[in-house]
XYZ file of N, CA, C and O in Angstrom:
660
model
N 114.068 89.922 91.827
C 115.209 89.109 92.132
C 116.351 90.020 92.600
O 116.616 91.058 92.022
N 117.021 89.624 93.671
C 118.145 90.399 94.185
C 119.202 90.541 93.099
O 119.421 89.636 92.297
N 119.849 91.694 93.072
C 120.866 91.972 92.055
C 122.229 92.109 92.717
O 122.359 92.833 93.701
N 123.240 91.458 92.157
C 124.571 91.617 92.744
C 125.113 93.013 92.468
O 124.729 93.668 91.494
N 126.008 93.463 93.315
C 126.659 94.745 93.089
C 127.678 94.590 91.962
O 128.226 93.508 91.760
N 127.957 95.672 91.241
C 128.912 95.583 90.133
C 130.352 95.368 90.595
O 131.186 94.918 89.817
N 130.649 95.726 91.842
C 131.965 95.479 92.433
C 131.746 95.048 93.879
O 130.753 95.430 94.498
N 132.665 94.263 94.424
C 132.509 93.882 95.831
C 132.801 95.060 96.760
O 133.690 95.866 96.490
N 132.004 95.167 97.808
C 132.238 96.185 98.832
C 132.253 95.503 100.187
O 131.831 94.354 100.330
N 132.731 96.229 101.168
C 132.641 95.769 102.545
C 132.024 96.885 103.367
O 132.102 98.063 103.001
N 131.391 96.501 104.473
C 130.752 97.470 105.354
C 130.468 96.783 106.675
O 130.551 95.555 106.783
N 130.114 97.574 107.668
C 129.757 97.043 108.984
C 128.371 97.567 109.349
O 128.121 98.779 109.299
N 127.485 96.647 109.693
C 126.130 97.041 110.103
C 126.156 97.608 111.520
O 126.901 97.117 112.372
N 125.330 98.602 111.787
C 125.204 99.099 113.163
C 124.631 98.002 114.073
O 123.931 97.094 113.614
N 124.921 98.106 115.342
C 124.426 97.127 116.321
C 122.917 96.965 116.215
O 122.179 97.956 116.137
N 122.467 95.725 116.211
C 121.048 95.399 116.218
C 120.427 95.233 114.835
O 119.417 94.549 114.703
N 120.982 95.855 113.826
C 120.439 95.719 112.480
C 120.748 94.315 111.986
O 121.811 93.776 112.252
N 119.802 93.716 111.241
C 120.020 92.345 110.762
C 119.781 92.251 109.257
O 118.851 92.873 108.728
N 120.615 91.476 108.577
C 120.425 91.291 107.136
C 119.109 90.567 106.850
O 118.645 89.760 107.654
N 118.533 90.856 105.686
C 117.304 90.189 105.239
C 117.419 89.935 103.742
O 117.965 90.777 103.017
N 116.906 88.793 103.263
C 116.941 88.534 101.819
C 116.103 89.582 101.074
O 114.918 89.751 101.373
N 116.706 90.320 100.119
C 115.973 91.393 99.428
C 114.634 90.947 98.848
O 113.632 91.657 98.999
N 114.595 89.789 98.208
C 113.342 89.340 97.591
C 112.253 89.082 98.623
O 111.073 89.284 98.349
N 112.634 88.647 99.817
C 111.641 88.319 100.848
C 111.064 89.549 101.530
O 110.019 89.469 102.177
N 111.748 90.699 101.412
C 111.243 91.915 102.051
C 110.781 92.950 101.025
O 110.646 94.136 101.346
N 110.532 92.497 99.793
C 109.986 93.384 98.770
C 110.984 94.351 98.177
O 110.590 95.419 97.706
N 112.261 94.000 98.203
C 113.292 94.896 97.670
C 114.019 94.227 96.509
O 115.248 94.217 96.460
N 113.234 93.670 95.598
C 113.872 93.044 94.445
C 114.683 94.097 93.704
O 114.305 95.256 93.641
N 115.807 93.710 93.196
C 116.703 94.639 92.540
C 117.775 95.168 93.469
O 118.777 95.703 93.012
N 117.577 95.035 94.771
C 118.599 95.452 95.732
C 119.635 94.348 95.865
O 119.342 93.166 95.683
N 120.835 94.730 96.217
C 121.894 93.752 96.450
C 121.918 93.322 97.911
O 122.313 92.209 98.232
N 121.482 94.218 98.805
C 121.549 93.942 100.241
C 120.482 94.758 100.946
O 120.228 95.911 100.575
N 119.900 94.170 101.987
C 118.934 94.866 102.833
C 119.229 94.504 104.285
O 119.522 93.344 104.601
N 119.144 95.497 105.157
C 119.242 95.269 106.603
C 118.031 95.917 107.255
O 117.571 96.983 106.825
N 117.520 95.267 108.293
C 116.314 95.738 108.984
C 116.641 96.185 110.402
O 117.433 95.543 111.103
N 115.989 97.260 110.814
C 116.133 97.764 112.181
C 115.380 96.828 113.124
O 114.341 96.267 112.754
N 115.860 96.643 114.351
C 115.208 95.699 115.260
C 113.867 96.152 115.824
O 113.100 95.328 116.327
N 113.546 97.457 115.731
C 112.316 97.955 116.344
C 111.436 98.657 115.315
O 111.658 99.823 114.986
N 110.410 97.974 114.788
C 109.486 98.627 113.851
C 108.767 99.806 114.504
O 108.621 99.857 115.722
N 108.329 100.743 113.681
C 107.547 101.875 114.145
C 106.178 101.794 113.491
O 106.070 101.873 112.264
N 105.159 101.607 114.286
C 103.779 101.552 113.790
C 103.640 100.536 112.649
O 102.961 100.780 111.665
N 104.339 99.399 112.789
C 104.211 98.334 111.802
C 105.149 98.447 110.607
O 105.163 97.573 109.752
N 105.966 99.514 110.533
C 106.927 99.649 109.438
C 108.331 99.479 109.993
O 108.693 100.111 110.988
N 109.129 98.658 109.326
C 110.493 98.409 109.769
C 111.462 99.262 108.964
O 111.547 99.133 107.737
N 112.177 100.132 109.657
C 113.208 100.934 109.000
C 114.214 99.988 108.365
O 114.501 98.910 108.896
N 114.734 100.383 107.207
C 115.652 99.501 106.493
C 116.745 100.280 105.790
O 116.571 101.435 105.434
N 117.878 99.589 105.642
C 119.004 100.086 104.863
C 119.090 99.186 103.642
O 119.087 97.959 103.768
N 119.173 99.797 102.470
C 119.224 99.054 101.211
C 120.445 99.512 100.432
O 120.797 100.692 100.454
N 121.076 98.557 99.740
C 122.239 98.869 98.906
C 122.002 98.343 97.499
O 121.535 97.217 97.319
N 122.332 99.169 96.513
C 122.417 98.704 95.126
C 123.514 99.499 94.450
O 124.163 100.350 95.072
N 123.761 99.223 93.187
C 124.828 99.944 92.506
C 124.840 99.641 91.025
O 124.132 98.749 90.543
N 125.639 100.424 90.296
C 125.717 100.264 88.849
C 126.977 100.923 88.316
O 127.616 101.732 88.994
N 127.318 100.559 87.086
C 128.320 101.274 86.307
C 127.540 102.264 85.450
O 126.953 101.880 84.446
N 127.479 103.540 85.831
C 126.726 104.497 85.020
C 127.509 104.869 83.760
O 128.736 104.744 83.729
N 126.820 105.348 82.741
C 127.536 105.862 81.567
C 128.492 106.984 81.988
O 128.220 107.712 82.943
N 129.581 107.127 81.270
C 130.603 108.127 81.621
C 130.053 109.543 81.717
O 130.535 110.349 82.499
N 129.051 109.868 80.927
C 128.543 111.241 80.889
C 127.414 111.493 81.893
O 126.812 112.556 81.887
N 127.122 110.532 82.760
C 126.046 110.690 83.743
C 126.656 110.923 85.118
O 127.413 110.104 85.634
N 126.318 112.073 85.713
C 126.851 112.426 87.028
C 125.937 111.991 88.158
O 124.817 111.505 87.947
N 126.414 112.187 89.369
C 125.627 111.811 90.543
C 124.287 112.550 90.620
O 123.273 111.939 90.969
N 124.217 113.851 90.279
C 122.904 114.520 90.317
C 121.892 113.876 89.364
O 120.710 113.748 89.707
N 122.345 113.454 88.195
C 121.426 112.807 87.241
C 120.959 111.453 87.780
O 119.793 111.082 87.626
N 121.859 110.724 88.425
C 121.462 109.441 89.023
C 120.463 109.665 90.155
O 119.499 108.905 90.313
N 120.669 110.723 90.932
C 119.731 111.048 92.010
C 118.365 111.429 91.433
O 117.325 111.025 91.970
N 118.370 112.189 90.322
C 117.106 112.538 89.660
C 116.374 111.279 89.199
O 115.143 111.183 89.324
N 117.116 110.304 88.654
C 116.506 109.046 88.206
C 115.868 108.304 89.374
O 114.784 107.735 89.234
N 116.516 108.323 90.537
C 115.942 107.672 91.716
C 114.633 108.329 92.124
O 113.677 107.651 92.498
N 114.592 109.651 92.054
C 113.363 110.375 92.386
C 112.260 109.964 91.418
O 111.120 109.698 91.830
N 112.574 109.895 90.141
C 111.566 109.502 89.146
C 111.060 108.084 89.394
O 109.855 107.824 89.282
N 111.964 107.151 89.719
C 111.534 105.772 90.009
C 110.622 105.735 91.235
O 109.659 104.984 91.268
N 110.932 106.546 92.235
C 110.093 106.581 93.432
C 108.710 107.122 93.102
O 107.712 106.655 93.649
N 108.625 108.087 92.183
C 107.326 108.622 91.748
C 106.435 107.515 91.171
O 105.209 107.622 91.213
N 107.032 106.452 90.645
C 106.254 105.358 90.053
C 105.530 104.519 91.101
O 104.546 103.862 90.788
N 106.011 104.518 92.341
C 105.422 103.666 93.375
C 104.930 104.435 94.597
O 104.374 103.846 95.515
N 105.158 105.744 94.612
C 104.790 106.539 95.790
C 104.130 107.838 95.356
O 104.195 108.235 94.198
N 103.513 108.489 96.321
C 102.860 109.771 96.085
C 103.588 110.858 96.867
O 104.289 110.574 97.832
N 103.367 112.070 96.445
C 103.870 113.241 97.167
C 105.374 113.173 97.410
O 105.854 113.487 98.497
N 106.146 112.778 96.404
C 107.598 112.697 96.554
C 108.170 114.111 96.540
O 107.927 114.881 95.614
N 108.901 114.445 97.601
C 109.508 115.766 97.723
C 110.984 115.590 98.057
O 111.337 114.842 98.977
N 111.843 116.277 97.307
C 113.265 116.299 97.621
C 113.466 117.414 98.647
O 113.328 118.591 98.328
N 113.762 117.025 99.891
C 113.954 118.022 100.947
C 115.297 118.720 100.822
O 115.404 119.921 101.057
N 116.334 117.935 100.503
C 117.644 118.544 100.315
C 118.527 117.615 99.506
O 118.264 116.414 99.402
N 119.552 118.215 98.921
C 120.528 117.466 98.123
C 121.857 118.201 98.248
O 121.899 119.421 98.088
N 122.922 117.426 98.523
C 124.248 118.021 98.675
C 125.284 117.136 98.000
O 125.297 115.918 98.220
N 126.143 117.773 97.202
C 127.290 117.051 96.669
C 128.395 117.177 97.713
O 128.677 118.272 98.203
N 128.981 116.045 98.076
C 129.993 115.992 99.128
C 131.167 115.157 98.631
O 131.195 114.727 97.485
N 132.110 114.893 99.501
C 133.257 114.093 99.114
C 134.309 114.962 98.450
O 134.340 116.181 98.616
N 135.148 114.309 97.653
C 136.238 115.004 96.979
C 136.179 114.699 95.486
O 135.380 113.885 95.044
N 137.052 115.341 94.725
C 137.090 115.067 93.294
C 137.448 113.607 93.042
O 136.909 112.973 92.142
N 138.339 113.063 93.864
C 138.760 111.665 93.705
C 137.680 110.689 94.171
O 137.593 109.568 93.667
N 136.877 111.108 95.136
C 135.825 110.239 95.677
C 134.547 111.051 95.877
O 134.152 111.350 97.004
N 133.890 111.416 94.778
C 132.677 112.228 94.916
C 131.522 111.427 95.521
O 131.465 110.203 95.402
N 130.639 112.154 96.164
C 129.452 111.548 96.746
C 128.319 112.569 96.695
O 128.555 113.766 96.484
N 127.111 112.088 96.857
C 125.941 112.955 96.867
C 124.986 112.398 97.912
O 124.826 111.168 98.027
N 124.378 113.287 98.668
C 123.343 112.884 99.619
C 122.061 113.610 99.258
O 122.093 114.745 98.772
N 120.946 112.934 99.479
C 119.661 113.613 99.344
C 118.672 112.971 100.301
O 118.785 111.791 100.639
N 117.724 113.791 100.733
C 116.660 113.306 101.612
C 115.328 113.577 100.937
O 115.079 114.681 100.454
N 114.487 112.543 100.918
C 113.180 112.614 100.282
C 112.097 112.296 101.302
O 112.302 111.490 102.211
N 110.935 112.898 101.113
C 109.744 112.473 101.842
C 108.745 112.001 100.805
O 108.725 112.493 99.677
N 107.934 111.021 101.202
C 106.912 110.521 100.286
C 105.870 109.748 101.067
O 106.058 109.398 102.227
N 104.774 109.504 100.409
C 103.681 108.721 100.978
C 103.524 107.483 100.105
O 103.531 107.577 98.879
N 103.397 106.323 100.753
C 103.263 105.074 100.008
C 102.414 104.092 100.801
O 102.343 104.165 102.031
N 101.792 103.180 100.077
C 101.045 102.103 100.724
C 102.015 100.948 100.941
O 102.591 100.415 99.993
N 102.220 100.611 102.206
C 103.125 99.525 102.589
C 102.372 98.643 103.570
O 101.840 99.132 104.567
N 102.311 97.355 103.277
C 101.587 96.447 104.164
C 100.121 96.791 104.283
O 99.517 96.608 105.334
N 99.548 97.327 103.202
C 98.130 97.657 103.192
C 97.777 98.974 103.859
O 96.597 99.327 103.940
N 98.776 99.694 104.355
C 98.516 100.970 105.029
C 99.300 102.092 104.357
O 100.451 101.902 103.971
N 98.678 103.267 104.244
C 99.382 104.437 103.723
C 100.293 104.956 104.827
O 99.887 105.112 105.970
N 101.547 105.205 104.442
C 102.538 105.655 105.419
C 103.293 106.870 104.888
O 103.573 106.951 103.696
N 103.622 107.763 105.803
C 104.493 108.891 105.478
C 105.913 108.451 105.814
O 106.219 108.149 106.975
N 106.753 108.408 104.780
C 108.103 107.886 104.928
C 109.144 108.937 104.567
O 108.858 109.887 103.830
N 110.340 108.734 105.084
C 111.493 109.569 104.762
C 112.591 108.633 104.285
O 112.802 107.569 104.867
N 113.259 109.042 103.216
C 114.366 108.234 102.697
C 115.600 109.115 102.570
O 115.564 110.152 101.899
N 116.670 108.703 103.224
C 117.967 109.353 103.063
C 118.769 108.492 102.100
O 118.862 107.277 102.283
N 119.326 109.120 101.088
C 120.079 108.406 100.055
C 121.498 108.940 100.014
O 121.718 110.145 100.119
N 122.451 108.025 99.837
C 123.850 108.401 99.666
C 124.369 107.683 98.432
O 124.229 106.463 98.307
N 124.953 108.452 97.528
C 125.547 107.933 96.297
C 127.058 108.066 96.437
O 127.571 109.169 96.618
N 127.748 106.927 96.375
C 129.199 106.918 96.524
C 129.827 106.483 95.206
O 129.562 105.373 94.725
N 130.640 107.341 94.610
C 131.340 106.983 93.376
C 132.692 106.388 93.758
O 133.416 106.944 94.587
N 132.996 105.235 93.162
C 134.255 104.545 93.434
C 134.841 104.072 92.118
O 134.109 103.792 91.169
N 136.160 103.939 92.089
C 136.795 103.341 90.937
C 136.754 101.833 91.090
O 136.908 101.302 92.188
N 136.538 101.135 89.991
C 136.552 99.677 89.969
C 137.974 99.222 90.291
O 138.923 99.629 89.620
N 138.146 98.409 91.344
C 139.493 97.981 91.731
C 140.150 97.124 90.653
O 141.370 97.077 90.551
N 139.355 96.449 89.818
C 139.914 95.625 88.742
C 140.227 96.440 87.490
O 141.096 96.064 86.706
N 139.508 97.539 87.274
C 139.724 98.382 86.103
C 139.490 99.836 86.509
O 138.368 100.343 86.427
N 140.549 100.529 86.963
C 140.400 101.899 87.469
C 139.886 102.909 86.442
O 139.606 104.048 86.792
N 139.742 102.514 85.191
C 139.153 103.418 84.196
C 137.635 103.442 84.325
O 136.981 104.319 83.779
N 137.074 102.454 85.039
C 135.628 102.387 85.215
C 135.231 102.966 86.569
O 135.906 102.764 87.570
N 134.095 103.666 86.566
C 133.550 104.247 87.792
C 132.261 103.520 88.134
O 131.395 103.306 87.281
N 132.143 103.121 89.374
C 130.926 102.483 89.858
C 130.263 103.429 90.851
O 130.946 104.212 91.513
N 128.951 103.388 90.912
C 128.226 104.163 91.915
C 127.476 103.179 92.797
O 126.683 102.364 92.318
N 127.766 103.249 94.086
C 127.070 102.451 95.090
C 126.053 103.370 95.752
O 126.392 104.457 96.221
N 124.794 102.934 95.755
C 123.722 103.707 96.383
C 123.313 103.021 97.682
O 123.079 101.808 97.698
N 123.228 103.810 98.738
C 122.719 103.303 100.015
C 121.509 104.150 100.386
O 121.501 105.361 100.177
N 120.494 103.493 100.892
C 119.238 104.164 101.237
C 118.835 103.792 102.656
O 118.915 102.625 103.042
N 118.380 104.749 103.397
C 117.713 104.509 104.673
C 116.269 104.920 104.476
O 116.002 106.072 104.102
N 115.341 103.999 104.700
C 113.912 104.314 104.610
C 113.293 104.046 105.974
O 113.468 102.963 106.541
N 112.587 105.040 106.490
C 111.969 104.930 107.816
C 110.703 105.771 107.835
O 110.495 106.621 106.964
N 109.890 105.545 108.846
C 108.724 106.408 109.019
C 109.223 107.810 109.354
O 110.341 107.988 109.861
N 108.374 108.782 109.097
C 108.737 110.161 109.423
C 109.031 110.289 110.918
O 109.943 111.015 111.319
N 108.290 109.550 111.744
C 108.473 109.631 113.193
C 109.793 108.996 113.649
O 110.389 109.445 114.627
N 110.265 107.968 112.951
C 111.450 107.237 113.401
C 112.738 107.666 112.688
O 113.837 107.383 113.150
N 112.628 108.354 111.582
C 113.800 108.643 110.753
C 114.959 109.275 111.532
O 116.089 108.809 111.456
N 114.692 110.340 112.248
C 115.786 111.029 112.932
C 116.423 110.176 114.028
O 117.589 110.381 114.371
N 115.689 109.195 114.537
C 116.225 108.292 115.558
C 117.205 107.285 114.952
O 118.223 106.968 115.566
N 116.914 106.794 113.741
C 117.772 105.780 113.118
C 118.829 106.385 112.187
O 119.755 105.685 111.764
N 118.724 107.678 111.886
C 119.688 108.325 110.995
C 121.137 108.200 111.478
O 122.024 107.919 110.665
N 121.443 108.360 112.768
C 122.838 108.193 113.195
C 123.386 106.787 112.888
O 124.560 106.646 112.533
N 122.558 105.763 112.996
C 122.994 104.406 112.624
C 123.356 104.355 111.141
O 124.359 103.757 110.756
N 122.525 104.974 110.314
C 122.783 104.975 108.875
C 124.078 105.730 108.567
O 124.895 105.278 107.764
N 124.273 106.856 109.204
C 125.496 107.624 108.980
C 126.722 106.805 109.383
O 127.736 106.804 108.676
N 126.623 106.107 110.498
C 127.717 105.225 110.941
C 127.965 104.139 109.897
O 129.105 103.845 109.547
N 126.907 103.554 109.391
C 127.008 102.518 108.367
C 127.708 103.046 107.113
O 128.648 102.434 106.604
N 127.273 104.204 106.610
C 127.831 104.767 105.371
C 129.332 104.999 105.525
O 130.101 104.766 104.588
N 129.763 105.417 106.707
C 131.197 105.655 106.921
C 132.024 104.381 106.773
O 133.234 104.453 106.550
N 131.395 103.212 106.868
C 132.155 101.953 106.781
C 132.151 101.346 105.376
O 132.842 100.354 105.139
N 131.377 101.905 104.445
C 131.277 101.344 103.098
C 132.540 101.670 102.310
O 132.939 102.837 102.228
N 133.169 100.624 101.768
C 134.376 100.803 100.956
C 134.550 99.643 100.024
O 133.949 98.587 100.245
N 135.377 99.806 98.992
C 135.615 98.671 98.090
C 136.254 97.517 98.862
O 137.058 97.734 99.760
N 135.867 96.320 98.510
C 136.475 95.122 99.112
C 137.607 94.688 98.197
O 137.370 94.139 97.116
N 138.802 94.951 98.629
C 139.962 94.617 97.801
C 140.453 93.197 98.054
O 141.397 92.738 97.410
N 139.825 92.509 99.009
C 140.232 91.155 99.320
C 141.440 91.108 100.242
O 141.903 90.035 100.606
N 141.962 92.253 100.619
C 143.120 92.290 101.512
C 142.678 91.981 102.936
O 141.608 92.387 103.376
N 143.516 91.250 103.633
C 143.223 90.934 105.028
C 143.842 92.028 105.893
O 145.030 92.320 105.760
N 143.012 92.647 106.775
C 143.544 93.747 107.598
C 144.578 93.271 108.593
O 144.683 92.205 108.999
């Protein structure tokens, strides 16, 4: 079942990407999914969003480690290619890129997942920190082609304060 985000956010999808109901595309637990318009060898690149209020003593690297462990439960050959802490002290973020092999649609596929963890303060209670996770999953062959779209997307993710621009 799709899960709501712990805080409202706003973002802009790259041209051509279309929203899809998380439960209908096998992404239960996600709050949002967008699909690329051009599948590669039967696999559709996707952007997925979820988030949580982590315990105060859990940092972004620990959350990234947990994501790797969860992926090990459904995929094989999970490798963390790189991980970087980015952002600022006020707005920390972490990026990591993983490769893995998984059976999707009855076929084994070599996939790449770029993950971005964005820490934000809860606009209703600034003492609380929320982490919004965004993922790009694509075939190894298509990943570098769709990565600029994902980077553009991540730059637009921000808390939705309800203010009209």
